[in-house]
Short mmCIF file of C-alpha atoms and ligand atoms in Angstrom, two decimals:
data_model
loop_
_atom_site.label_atom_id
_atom_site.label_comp_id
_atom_site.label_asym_id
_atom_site.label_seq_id
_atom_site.Cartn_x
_atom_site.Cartn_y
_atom_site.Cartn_z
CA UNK A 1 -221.40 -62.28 57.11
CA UNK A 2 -223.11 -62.71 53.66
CA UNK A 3 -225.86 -59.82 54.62
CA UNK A 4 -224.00 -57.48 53.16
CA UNK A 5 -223.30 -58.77 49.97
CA UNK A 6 -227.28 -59.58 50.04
CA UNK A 7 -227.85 -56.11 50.75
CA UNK A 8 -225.97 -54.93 47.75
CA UNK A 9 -227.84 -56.74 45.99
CA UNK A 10 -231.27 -56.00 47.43
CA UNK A 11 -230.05 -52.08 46.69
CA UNK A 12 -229.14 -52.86 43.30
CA UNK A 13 -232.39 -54.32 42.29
CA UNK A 14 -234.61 -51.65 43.87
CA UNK A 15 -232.36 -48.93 42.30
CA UNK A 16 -233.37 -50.18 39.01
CA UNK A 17 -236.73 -50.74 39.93
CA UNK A 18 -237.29 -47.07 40.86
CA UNK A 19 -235.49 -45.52 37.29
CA UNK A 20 -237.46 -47.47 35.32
CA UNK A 21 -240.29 -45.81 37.38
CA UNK A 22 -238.57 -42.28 37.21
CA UNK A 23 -239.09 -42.21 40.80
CA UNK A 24 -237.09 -39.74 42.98
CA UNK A 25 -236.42 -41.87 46.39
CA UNK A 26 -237.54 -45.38 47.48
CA UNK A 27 -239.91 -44.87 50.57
CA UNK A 28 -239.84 -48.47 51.84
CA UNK A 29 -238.79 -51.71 50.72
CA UNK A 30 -240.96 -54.64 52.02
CA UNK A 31 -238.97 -58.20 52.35
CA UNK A 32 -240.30 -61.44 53.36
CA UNK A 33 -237.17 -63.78 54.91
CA UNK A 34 -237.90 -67.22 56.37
CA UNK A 35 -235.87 -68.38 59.13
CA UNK A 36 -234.94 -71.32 56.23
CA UNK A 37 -233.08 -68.45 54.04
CA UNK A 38 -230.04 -68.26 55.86
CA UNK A 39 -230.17 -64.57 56.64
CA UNK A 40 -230.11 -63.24 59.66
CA UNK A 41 -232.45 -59.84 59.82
CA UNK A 42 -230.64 -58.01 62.17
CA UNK A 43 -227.48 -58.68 60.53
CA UNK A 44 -229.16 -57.14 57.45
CA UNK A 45 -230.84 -54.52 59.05
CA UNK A 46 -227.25 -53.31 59.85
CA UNK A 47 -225.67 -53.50 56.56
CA UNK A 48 -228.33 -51.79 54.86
CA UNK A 49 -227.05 -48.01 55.05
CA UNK A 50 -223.55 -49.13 54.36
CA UNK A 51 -225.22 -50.86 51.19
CA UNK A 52 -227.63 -47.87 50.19
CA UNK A 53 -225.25 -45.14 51.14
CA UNK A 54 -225.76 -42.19 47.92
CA UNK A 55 -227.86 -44.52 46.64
CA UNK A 56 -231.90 -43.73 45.80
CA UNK A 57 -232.68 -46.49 48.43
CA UNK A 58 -230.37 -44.17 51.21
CA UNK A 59 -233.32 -43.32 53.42
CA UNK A 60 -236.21 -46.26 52.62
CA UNK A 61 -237.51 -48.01 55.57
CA UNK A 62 -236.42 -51.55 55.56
CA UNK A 63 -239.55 -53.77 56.85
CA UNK A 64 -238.89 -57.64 57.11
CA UNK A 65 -241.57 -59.72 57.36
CA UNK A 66 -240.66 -63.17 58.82
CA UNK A 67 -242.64 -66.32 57.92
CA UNK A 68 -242.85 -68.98 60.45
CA UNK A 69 -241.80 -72.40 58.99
CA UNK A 70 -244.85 -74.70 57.84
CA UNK A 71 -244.28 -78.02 56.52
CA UNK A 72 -246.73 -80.99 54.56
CA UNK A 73 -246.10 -84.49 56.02
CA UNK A 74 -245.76 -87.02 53.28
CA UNK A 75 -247.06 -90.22 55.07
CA UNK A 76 -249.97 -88.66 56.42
CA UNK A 77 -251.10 -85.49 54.23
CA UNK A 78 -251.12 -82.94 57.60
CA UNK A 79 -249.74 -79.60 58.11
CA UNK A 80 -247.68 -78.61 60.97
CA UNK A 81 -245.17 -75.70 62.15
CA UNK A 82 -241.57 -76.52 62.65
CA UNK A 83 -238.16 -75.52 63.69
CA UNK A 84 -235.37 -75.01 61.25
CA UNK A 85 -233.32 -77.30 62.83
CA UNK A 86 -236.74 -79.88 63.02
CA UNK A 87 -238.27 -79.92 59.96
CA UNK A 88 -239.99 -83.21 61.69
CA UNK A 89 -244.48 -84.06 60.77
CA UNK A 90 -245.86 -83.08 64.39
CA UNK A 91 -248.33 -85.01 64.13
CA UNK A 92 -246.96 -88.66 63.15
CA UNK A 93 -243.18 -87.92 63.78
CA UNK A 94 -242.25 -88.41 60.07
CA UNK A 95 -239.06 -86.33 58.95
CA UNK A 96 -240.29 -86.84 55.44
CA UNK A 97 -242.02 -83.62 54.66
CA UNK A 98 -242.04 -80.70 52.75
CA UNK A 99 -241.38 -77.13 52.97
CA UNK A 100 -244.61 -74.95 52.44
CA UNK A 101 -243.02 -71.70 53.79
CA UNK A 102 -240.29 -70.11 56.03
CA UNK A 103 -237.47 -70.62 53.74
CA UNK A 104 -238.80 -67.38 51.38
CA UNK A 105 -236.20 -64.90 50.84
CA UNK A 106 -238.08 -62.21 48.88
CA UNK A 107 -237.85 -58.49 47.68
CA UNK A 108 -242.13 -58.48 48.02
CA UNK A 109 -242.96 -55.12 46.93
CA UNK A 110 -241.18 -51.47 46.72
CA UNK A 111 -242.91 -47.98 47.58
CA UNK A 112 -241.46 -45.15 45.16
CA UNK A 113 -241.54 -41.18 45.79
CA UNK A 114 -242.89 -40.16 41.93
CA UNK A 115 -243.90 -36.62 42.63
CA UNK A 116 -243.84 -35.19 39.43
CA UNK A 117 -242.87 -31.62 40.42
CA UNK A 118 -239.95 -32.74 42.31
CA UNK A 119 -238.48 -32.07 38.84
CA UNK A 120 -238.15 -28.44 38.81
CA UNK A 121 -237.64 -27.73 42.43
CA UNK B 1 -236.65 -56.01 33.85
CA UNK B 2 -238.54 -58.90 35.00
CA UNK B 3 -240.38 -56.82 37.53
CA UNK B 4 -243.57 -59.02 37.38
CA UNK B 5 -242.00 -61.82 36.29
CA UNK B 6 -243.51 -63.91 39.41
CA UNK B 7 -240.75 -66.18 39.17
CA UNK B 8 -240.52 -67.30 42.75
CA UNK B 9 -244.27 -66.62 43.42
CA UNK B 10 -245.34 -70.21 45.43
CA UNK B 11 -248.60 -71.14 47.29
CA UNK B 12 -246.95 -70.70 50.43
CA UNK B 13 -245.77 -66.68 49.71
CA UNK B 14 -248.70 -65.93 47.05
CA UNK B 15 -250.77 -63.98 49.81
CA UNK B 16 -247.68 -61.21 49.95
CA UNK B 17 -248.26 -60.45 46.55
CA UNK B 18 -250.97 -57.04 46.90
CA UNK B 19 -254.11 -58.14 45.95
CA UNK B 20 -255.09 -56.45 42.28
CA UNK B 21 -251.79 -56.02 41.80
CA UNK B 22 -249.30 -52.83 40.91
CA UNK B 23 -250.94 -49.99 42.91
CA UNK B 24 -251.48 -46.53 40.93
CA UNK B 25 -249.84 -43.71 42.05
CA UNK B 26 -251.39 -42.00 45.28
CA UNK B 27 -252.59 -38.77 46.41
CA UNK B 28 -248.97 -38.14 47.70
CA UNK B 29 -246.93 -39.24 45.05
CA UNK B 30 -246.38 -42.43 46.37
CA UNK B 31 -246.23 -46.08 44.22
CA UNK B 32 -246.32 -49.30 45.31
CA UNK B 33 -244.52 -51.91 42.64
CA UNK B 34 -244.64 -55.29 43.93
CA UNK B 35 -241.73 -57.43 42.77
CA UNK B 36 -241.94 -61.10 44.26
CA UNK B 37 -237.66 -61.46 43.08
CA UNK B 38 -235.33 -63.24 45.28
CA UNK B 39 -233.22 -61.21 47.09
CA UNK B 40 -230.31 -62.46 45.13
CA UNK B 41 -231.91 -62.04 41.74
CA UNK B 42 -229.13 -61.28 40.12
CA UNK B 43 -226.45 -64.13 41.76
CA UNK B 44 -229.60 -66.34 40.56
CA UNK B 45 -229.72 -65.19 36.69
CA UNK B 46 -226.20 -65.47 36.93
CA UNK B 47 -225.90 -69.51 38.54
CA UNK B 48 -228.30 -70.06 35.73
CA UNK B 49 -225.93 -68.71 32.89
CA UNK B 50 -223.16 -71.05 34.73
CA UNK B 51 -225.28 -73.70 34.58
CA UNK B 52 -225.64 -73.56 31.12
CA UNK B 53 -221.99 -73.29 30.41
CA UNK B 54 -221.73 -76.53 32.09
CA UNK B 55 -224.46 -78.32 30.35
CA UNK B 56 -223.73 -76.94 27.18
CA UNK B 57 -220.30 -78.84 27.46
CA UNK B 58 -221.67 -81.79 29.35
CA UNK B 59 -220.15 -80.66 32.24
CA UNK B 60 -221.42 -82.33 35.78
CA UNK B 61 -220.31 -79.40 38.57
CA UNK B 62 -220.31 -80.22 42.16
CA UNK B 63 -220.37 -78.01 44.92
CA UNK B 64 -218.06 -79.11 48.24
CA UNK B 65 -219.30 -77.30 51.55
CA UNK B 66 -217.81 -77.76 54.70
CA UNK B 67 -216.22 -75.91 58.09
CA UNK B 68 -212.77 -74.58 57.24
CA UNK B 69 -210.07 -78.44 57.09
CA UNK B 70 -213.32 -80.91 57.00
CA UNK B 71 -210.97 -82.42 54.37
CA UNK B 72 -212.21 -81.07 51.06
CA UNK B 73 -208.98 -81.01 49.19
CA UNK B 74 -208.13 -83.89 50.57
CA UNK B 75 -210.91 -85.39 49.46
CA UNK B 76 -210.65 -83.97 45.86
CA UNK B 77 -207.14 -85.30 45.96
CA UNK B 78 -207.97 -88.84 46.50
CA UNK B 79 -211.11 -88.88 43.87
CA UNK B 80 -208.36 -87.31 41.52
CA UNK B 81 -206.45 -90.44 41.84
CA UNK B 82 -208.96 -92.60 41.67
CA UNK B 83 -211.10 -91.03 38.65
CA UNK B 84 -208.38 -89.31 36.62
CA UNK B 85 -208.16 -92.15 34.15
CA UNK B 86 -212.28 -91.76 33.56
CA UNK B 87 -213.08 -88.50 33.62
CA UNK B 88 -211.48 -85.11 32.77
CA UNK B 89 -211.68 -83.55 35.75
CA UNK B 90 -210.97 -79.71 36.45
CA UNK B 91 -211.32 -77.48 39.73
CA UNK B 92 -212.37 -74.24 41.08
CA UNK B 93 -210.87 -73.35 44.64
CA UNK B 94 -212.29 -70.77 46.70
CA UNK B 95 -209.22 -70.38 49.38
CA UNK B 96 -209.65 -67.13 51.11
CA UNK B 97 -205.57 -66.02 51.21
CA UNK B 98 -203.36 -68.61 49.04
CA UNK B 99 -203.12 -70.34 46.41
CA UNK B 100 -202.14 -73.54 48.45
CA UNK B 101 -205.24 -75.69 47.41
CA UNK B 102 -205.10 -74.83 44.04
CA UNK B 103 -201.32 -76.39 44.24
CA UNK B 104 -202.22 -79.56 45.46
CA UNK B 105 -204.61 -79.89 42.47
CA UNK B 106 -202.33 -78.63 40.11
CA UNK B 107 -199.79 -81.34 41.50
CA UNK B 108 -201.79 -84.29 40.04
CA UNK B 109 -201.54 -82.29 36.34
CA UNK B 110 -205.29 -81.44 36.67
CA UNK B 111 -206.71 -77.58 35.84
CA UNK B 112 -207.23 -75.42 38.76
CA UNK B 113 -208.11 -72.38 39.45
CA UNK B 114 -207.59 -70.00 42.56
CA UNK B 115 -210.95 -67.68 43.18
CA UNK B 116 -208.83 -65.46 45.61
CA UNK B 117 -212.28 -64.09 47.50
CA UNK B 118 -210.25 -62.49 49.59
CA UNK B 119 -212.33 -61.22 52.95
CA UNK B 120 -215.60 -62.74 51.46
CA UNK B 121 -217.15 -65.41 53.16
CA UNK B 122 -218.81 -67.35 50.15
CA UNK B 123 -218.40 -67.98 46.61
CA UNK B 124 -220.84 -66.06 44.16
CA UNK B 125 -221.89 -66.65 40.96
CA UNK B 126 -219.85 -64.14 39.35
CA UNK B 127 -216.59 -65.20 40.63
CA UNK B 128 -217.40 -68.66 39.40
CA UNK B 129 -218.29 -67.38 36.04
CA UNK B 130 -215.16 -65.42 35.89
CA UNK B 131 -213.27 -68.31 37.31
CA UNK B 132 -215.45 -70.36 34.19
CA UNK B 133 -213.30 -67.90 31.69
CA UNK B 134 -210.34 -68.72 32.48
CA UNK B 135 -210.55 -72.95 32.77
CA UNK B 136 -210.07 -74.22 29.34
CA UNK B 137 -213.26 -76.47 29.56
CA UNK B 138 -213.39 -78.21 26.42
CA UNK B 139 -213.48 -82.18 26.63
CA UNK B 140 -213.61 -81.72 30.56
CA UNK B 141 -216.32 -84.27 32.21
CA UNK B 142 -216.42 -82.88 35.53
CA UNK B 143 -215.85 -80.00 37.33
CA UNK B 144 -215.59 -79.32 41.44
CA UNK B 145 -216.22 -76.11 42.93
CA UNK B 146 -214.51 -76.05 46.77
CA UNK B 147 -216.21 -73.30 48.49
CA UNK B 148 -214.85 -71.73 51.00
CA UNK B 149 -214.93 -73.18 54.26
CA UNK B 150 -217.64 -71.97 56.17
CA UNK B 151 -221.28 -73.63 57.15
CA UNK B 152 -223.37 -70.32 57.43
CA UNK B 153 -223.25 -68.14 54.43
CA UNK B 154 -222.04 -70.38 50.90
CA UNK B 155 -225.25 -72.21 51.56
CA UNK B 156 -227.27 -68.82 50.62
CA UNK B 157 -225.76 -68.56 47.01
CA UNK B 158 -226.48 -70.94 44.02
CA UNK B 159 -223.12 -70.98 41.60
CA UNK B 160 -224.74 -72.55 38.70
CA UNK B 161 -223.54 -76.31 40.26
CA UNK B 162 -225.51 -79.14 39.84
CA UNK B 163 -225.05 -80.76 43.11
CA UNK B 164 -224.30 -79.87 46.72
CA UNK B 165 -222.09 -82.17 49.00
CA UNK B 166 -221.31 -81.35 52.71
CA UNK B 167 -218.56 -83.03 54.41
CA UNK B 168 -219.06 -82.99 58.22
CA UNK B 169 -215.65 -84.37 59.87
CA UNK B 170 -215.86 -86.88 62.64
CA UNK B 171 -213.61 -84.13 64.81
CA UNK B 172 -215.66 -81.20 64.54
CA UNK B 173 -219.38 -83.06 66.47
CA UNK B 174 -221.70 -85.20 65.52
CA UNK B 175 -224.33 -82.17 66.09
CA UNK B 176 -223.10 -79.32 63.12
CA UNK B 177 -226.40 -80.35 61.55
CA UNK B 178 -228.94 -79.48 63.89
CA UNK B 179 -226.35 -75.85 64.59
CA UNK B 180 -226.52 -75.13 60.53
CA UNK B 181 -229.51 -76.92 59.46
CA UNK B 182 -229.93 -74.25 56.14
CA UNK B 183 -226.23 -75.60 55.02
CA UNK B 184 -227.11 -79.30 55.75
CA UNK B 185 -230.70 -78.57 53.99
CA UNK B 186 -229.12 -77.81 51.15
CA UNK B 187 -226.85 -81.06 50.94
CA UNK B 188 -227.53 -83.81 48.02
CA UNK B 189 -224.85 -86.05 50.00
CA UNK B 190 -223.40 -85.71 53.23
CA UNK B 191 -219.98 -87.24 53.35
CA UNK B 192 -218.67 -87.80 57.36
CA UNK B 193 -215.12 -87.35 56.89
CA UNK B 194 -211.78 -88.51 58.82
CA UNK B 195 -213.51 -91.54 59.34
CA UNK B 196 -210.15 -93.18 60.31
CA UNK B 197 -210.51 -91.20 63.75
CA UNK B 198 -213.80 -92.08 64.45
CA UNK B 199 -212.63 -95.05 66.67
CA UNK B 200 -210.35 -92.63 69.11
CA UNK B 201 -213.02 -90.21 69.20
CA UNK B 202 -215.84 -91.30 71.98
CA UNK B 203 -218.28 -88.37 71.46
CA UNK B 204 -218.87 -88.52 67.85
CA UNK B 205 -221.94 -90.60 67.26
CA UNK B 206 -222.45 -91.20 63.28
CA UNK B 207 -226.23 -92.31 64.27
CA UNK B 208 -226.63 -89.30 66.17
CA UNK B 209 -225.12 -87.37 63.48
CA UNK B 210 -227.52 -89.14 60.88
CA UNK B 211 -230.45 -88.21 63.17
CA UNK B 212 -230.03 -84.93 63.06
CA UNK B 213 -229.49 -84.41 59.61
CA UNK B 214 -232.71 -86.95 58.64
CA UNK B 215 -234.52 -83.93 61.13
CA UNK B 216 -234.14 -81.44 58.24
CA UNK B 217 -236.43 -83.70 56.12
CA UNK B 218 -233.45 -84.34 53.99
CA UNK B 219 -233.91 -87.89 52.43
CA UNK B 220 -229.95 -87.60 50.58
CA UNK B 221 -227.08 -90.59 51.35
CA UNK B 222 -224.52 -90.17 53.70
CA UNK B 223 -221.65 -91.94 53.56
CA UNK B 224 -218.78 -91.96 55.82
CA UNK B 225 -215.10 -92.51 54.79
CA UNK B 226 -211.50 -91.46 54.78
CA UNK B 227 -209.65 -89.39 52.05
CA UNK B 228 -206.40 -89.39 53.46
CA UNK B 229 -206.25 -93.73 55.09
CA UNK B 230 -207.96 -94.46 51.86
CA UNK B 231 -211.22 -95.69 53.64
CA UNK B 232 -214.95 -96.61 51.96
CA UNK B 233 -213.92 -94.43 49.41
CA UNK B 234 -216.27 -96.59 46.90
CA UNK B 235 -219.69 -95.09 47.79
CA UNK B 236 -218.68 -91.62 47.27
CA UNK B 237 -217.16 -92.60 43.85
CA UNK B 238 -220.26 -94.94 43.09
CA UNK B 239 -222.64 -91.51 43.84
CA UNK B 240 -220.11 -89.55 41.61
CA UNK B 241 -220.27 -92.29 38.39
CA UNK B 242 -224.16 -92.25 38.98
CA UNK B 243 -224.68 -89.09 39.20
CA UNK B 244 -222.76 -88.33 35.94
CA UNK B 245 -224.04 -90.86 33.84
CA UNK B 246 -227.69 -89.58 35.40
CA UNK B 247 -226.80 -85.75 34.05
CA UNK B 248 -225.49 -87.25 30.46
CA UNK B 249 -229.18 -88.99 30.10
CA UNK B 250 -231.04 -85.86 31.07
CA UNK B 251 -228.77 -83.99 28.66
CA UNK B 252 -229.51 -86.27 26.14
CA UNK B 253 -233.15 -86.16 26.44
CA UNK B 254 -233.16 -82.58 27.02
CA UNK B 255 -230.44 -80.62 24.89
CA UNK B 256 -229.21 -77.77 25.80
CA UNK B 257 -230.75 -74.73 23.82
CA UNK B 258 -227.44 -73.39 22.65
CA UNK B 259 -228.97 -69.77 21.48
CA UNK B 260 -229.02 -69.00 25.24
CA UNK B 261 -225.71 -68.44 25.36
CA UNK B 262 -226.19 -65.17 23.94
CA UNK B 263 -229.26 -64.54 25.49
CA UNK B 264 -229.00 -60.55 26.97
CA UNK B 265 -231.15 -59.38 29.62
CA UNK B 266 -231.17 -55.97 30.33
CA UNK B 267 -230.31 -55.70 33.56
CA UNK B 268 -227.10 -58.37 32.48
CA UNK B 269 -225.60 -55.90 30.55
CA UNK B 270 -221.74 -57.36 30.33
CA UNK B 271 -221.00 -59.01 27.39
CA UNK B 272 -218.30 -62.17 26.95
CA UNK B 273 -216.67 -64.53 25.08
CA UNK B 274 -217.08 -68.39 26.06
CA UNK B 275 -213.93 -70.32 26.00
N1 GTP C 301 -206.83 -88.29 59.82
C1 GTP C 301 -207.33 -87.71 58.72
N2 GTP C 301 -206.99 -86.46 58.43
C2 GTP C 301 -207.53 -85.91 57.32
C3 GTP C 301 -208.43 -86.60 56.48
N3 GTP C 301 -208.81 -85.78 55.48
C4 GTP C 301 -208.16 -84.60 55.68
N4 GTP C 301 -207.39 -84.69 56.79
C5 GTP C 301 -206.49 -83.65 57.33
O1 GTP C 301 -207.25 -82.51 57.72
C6 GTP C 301 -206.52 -81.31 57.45
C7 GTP C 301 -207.35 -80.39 56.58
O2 GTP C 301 -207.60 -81.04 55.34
P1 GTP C 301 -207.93 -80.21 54.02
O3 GTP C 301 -208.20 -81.22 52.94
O4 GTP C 301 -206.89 -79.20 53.76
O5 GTP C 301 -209.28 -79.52 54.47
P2 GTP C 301 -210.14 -78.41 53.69
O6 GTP C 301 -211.56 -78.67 54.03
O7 GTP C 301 -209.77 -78.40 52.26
O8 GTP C 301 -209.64 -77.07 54.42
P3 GTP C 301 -209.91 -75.54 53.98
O9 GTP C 301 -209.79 -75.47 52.49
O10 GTP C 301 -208.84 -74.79 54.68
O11 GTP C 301 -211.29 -75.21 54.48
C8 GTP C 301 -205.22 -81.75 56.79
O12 GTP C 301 -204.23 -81.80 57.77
C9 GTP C 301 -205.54 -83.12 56.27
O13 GTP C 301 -204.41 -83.96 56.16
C10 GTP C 301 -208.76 -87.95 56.84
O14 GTP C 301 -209.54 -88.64 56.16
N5 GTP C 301 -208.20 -88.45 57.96
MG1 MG C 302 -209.16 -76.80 51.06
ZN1 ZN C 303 -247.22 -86.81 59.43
ZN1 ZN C 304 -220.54 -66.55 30.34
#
């Protein structure tokens, strides 16, 4: 149970993202998590307002985008999808390949609340 | 901040990243900042100071993984015996409640010290850094970090090691890799452990067990072998010798820029002594 220590840190960074913005609230907090990153989303989707609790992040919509898991064969050039636990060329059976996505475990993008005149009310 | 820093921007995630960029502010007061950072940023800068502690010294750090009594003490004990006269050797041990691994290091008169994580599940960068500040590290060669024993959730955070070993025991099944294949991913060496009850026990295959760690696409050695009966200890210490003599070279040809020690990021705003 590592998810919440990963959403600590997910609140940290967006916390500092939106004072350096002089933002008021964080609206939404896009994340991109392959099935290769050793989270588990609904683990994290749970944590989150334990993590963000009286935090500026406390009511931002968590949206997790999951990339499926696409790997390069190196013996004969191709592309194929995969499972985590078969990272294995489809098309010539070849275990020697390389990860082109589904391990990603990103903070993407963040979408602040900067009204100005939430200043003075 | 490093907000655009695109550090972990790759051709297979570049299409996330908005097209034209950071977004102005809307009609309704609304901004969209893109940020492309890991989502342990921070455990990340921090591994990356480790690192450097290490390599400033010379230091090779290795990172044992493994379910909870795969052997990794035991292990560490017998390379102890058999390396102590080589290498200065020191240890950090992540032991959830005691202090009893750190003991059986301390037995054989080599450095150890107890992370106590307490309920955590993982080692983080931070503890090992603290842990870092309180080893005396001068002269040491080598340096082994025993996480705590778990297969799911270490594997998510970089300490600022150089390499990752998993031990897989020959009583826990031959099929752990294909159940935690982000752990196994991860390994530089997968050491099959207890190898001395391999012959009593009929269901663990090591083939099978080689198959499905070769499905991850990980190309790494395996070796199997007994800590405890002594047994084919001389690969693993073979792998060790290479691999330190391998991070001396690369030291050598690339020093260590010793100003970064002091480097301060913003958002890293403690400040230390090095021992
Ligand atoms: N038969 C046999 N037993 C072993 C071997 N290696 C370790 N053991 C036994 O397995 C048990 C656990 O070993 P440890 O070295 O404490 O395992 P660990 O991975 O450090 O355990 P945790 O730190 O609790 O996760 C002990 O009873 C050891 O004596 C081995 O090669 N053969
Ligand atoms: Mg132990
Ligand atoms: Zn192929
Ligand atoms: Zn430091």
């Amino acid at each position: 149970m590592h998810e919440l220590s990963v959403c600590q840190s997910i609140v940290d960074q967006v916390v500092a993202i939106a004072n350096n913005n002089h933002a008021q609230a964080i609206c939404k907090i896009d994340l991109a998590i392959g099935p290769l990153a050793g989270i588990d989303i609904q683990l994290l989707e749970h944590a989150f307002p334990v993590a963000s609790a009286g935090t500026l992040a406390e009511h931002a919509a968590l949206a997790t985008q999951q990339l499926p898991i696409k790997i390069s064969c190196q013996s004969c050039k191709r592309e194929s999808e995969a499972r985590a636990n078969h990272l294995v060329c489809s098309h010539c059976g070849d275990w020697h390949t390389t990860i082109i996505s589904g391990d990603e475990m990103l903070i993407t993008s963040v979408e602040l609340d900067v009204k100005e005149d939430a200043h003075y009310v | 901040m490093c907000d655009t820093c695109g550090c972990n921007i790759t051709p297979g995630n570049k299409h996330l990243v908005a097209e034209g960029g950071k977004l102005e502010v809307d009609a309704s007061g609304k901004k969209v900042v893109d940020v492309m950072h890991s989502l342990l940023h921070e455990n990340d800068h921090q591994a990356e100071h480790n690192r450097h502690h290490f390599n400033a010294r010379g230091i090779l750090a290795i990172n044992l993984m493994s379910s909870p009594g795969s052997g990794k003490t035991a292990l560490l004990e017998a390379t102890i015996d058999a390396l102590k006269d080589k290498y200065n050797i020191a240890v950090i041990e992540g032991d959830l409640e005691t202090e009893n691994d750190a003991e059986r290091i301390r037995a054989k008169n080599i450095p150890a010290i107890q992370i106590a994580t307490g309920t955590a599940c993982h080692l983080d960068a931070h503890m090992v850094h603290d842990a870092l500040h309180n080893l005396d590290l001068q002269n040491i060669d080598l340096v082994f970090i025993e996480n705590v024993g778990n297969l799911v959730c270490p594997a998510s955070f970089d300490l600022g090691h150089h390499l990752n070993v998993t031990l897989l025991s020959s009583t826990e099944g031959d099929d752990k890799p294909a159940k935690y294949p982000v752990m196994f991913k991860t390994s530089d060496l997968l050491l099959i452990t207890k190898a001395d009850l391999l012959p009593l026990l009929d269901d663990f295959d090591t083939a099978r067990a080689e198959k499905y760690f070769r499905n991850l696409a990980n190309q790494s050695p395996i070796f199997t072998l007994s800590a405890t009966k002594n047994i084919a200890l001389d690969n693993w210490l073979d792998w060790i010798n290479e691999k330190i003599q391998a991070h001396r070279k690369n030291l050598a040809e690339h020093p260590v820029d010793k100003n970064h020690m002091h480097h301060s990021h913003d958002h890293h705003s403690h400040h230390h002594h090095h021992i």
